């Protein structure tokens, strides 16, 4: 299907196999992290630049290029809580 990212291969001894991910599953969304600068008003008044804050969110990958999908999955390394990446998959039977 054009514009969709699908699973081409699953390592038999990997985490994907243990999570029952199958070849052909369509990736619909993934968790992603983004770092932004949070600046309270009092810091702006004092001439400060703020503090970095990492936000985690669900990122829809429909119609996105593969490189962007891989970057979104890889961004989970920035999660300060070290949580697992989540994938939302659709299985076409």
PDB file of C-alpha atoms in Angstrom, residues 2 5 27-28 30-31 33 35 38 41 44-45 52 55 58 62 65 69-70 72 74 76 83 86-87 91-93:
ATOM      1  CA  UNK A   2       1.541   3.328  -0.988  1.00  0.00           C
ATOM      2  CA  UNK A   5       5.196   1.657   6.495  1.00  0.00           C
ATOM      3  CA  UNK A  27       2.927   0.640  11.410  1.00  0.00           C
ATOM      4  CA  UNK A  28       0.309   3.305  12.148  1.00  0.00           C
ATOM      5  CA  UNK A  30       4.945   5.215  17.331  1.00  0.00           C
ATOM      6  CA  UNK A  31       5.979   6.980  20.485  1.00  0.00           C
ATOM      7  CA  UNK A  33      10.330  12.281  22.071  1.00  0.00           C
ATOM      8  CA  UNK A  35      13.245  18.281  23.549  1.00  0.00           C
ATOM      9  CA  UNK A  38      10.687  25.653  28.678  1.00  0.00           C
ATOM     10  CA  UNK A  41       8.075  34.185  32.654  1.00  0.00           C
ATOM     11  CA  UNK A  44      12.487  35.699  30.585  1.00  0.00           C
ATOM     12  CA  UNK A  45      12.377  38.849  32.696  1.00  0.00           C
ATOM     13  CA  UNK A  52      15.331  21.794  28.357  1.00  0.00           C
ATOM     14  CA  UNK A  55       8.091  15.562  25.872  1.00  0.00           C
ATOM     15  CA  UNK A  58       2.280   9.466  19.934  1.00  0.00           C
ATOM     16  CA  UNK A  62       0.808   7.336   7.913  1.00  0.00           C
ATOM     17  CA  UNK A  65       8.889   8.699   4.659  1.00  0.00           C
ATOM     18  CA  UNK A  69       9.559   6.961  10.926  1.00  0.00           C
ATOM     19  CA  UNK A  70      12.974   5.580  11.949  1.00  0.00           C
ATOM     20  CA  UNK A  72      10.763   9.032  15.466  1.00  0.00           C
ATOM     21  CA  UNK A  74      15.059   6.408  17.568  1.00  0.00           C
ATOM     22  CA  UNK A  76      12.779   7.384  22.267  1.00  0.00           C
ATOM     23  CA  UNK A  83      10.481   3.886  28.887  1.00  0.00           C
ATOM     24  CA  UNK A  86       5.509   1.741  21.637  1.00  0.00           C
ATOM     25  CA  UNK A  87       4.345   0.831  18.142  1.00  0.00           C
ATOM     26  CA  UNK A  91      -2.589  -6.535  10.960  1.00  0.00           C
ATOM     27  CA  UNK A  92      -4.205  -7.259   7.618  1.00  0.00           C
ATOM     28  CA  UNK A  93      -5.473 -10.847   7.712  1.00  0.00           C
TER      29      UNK A  93
END
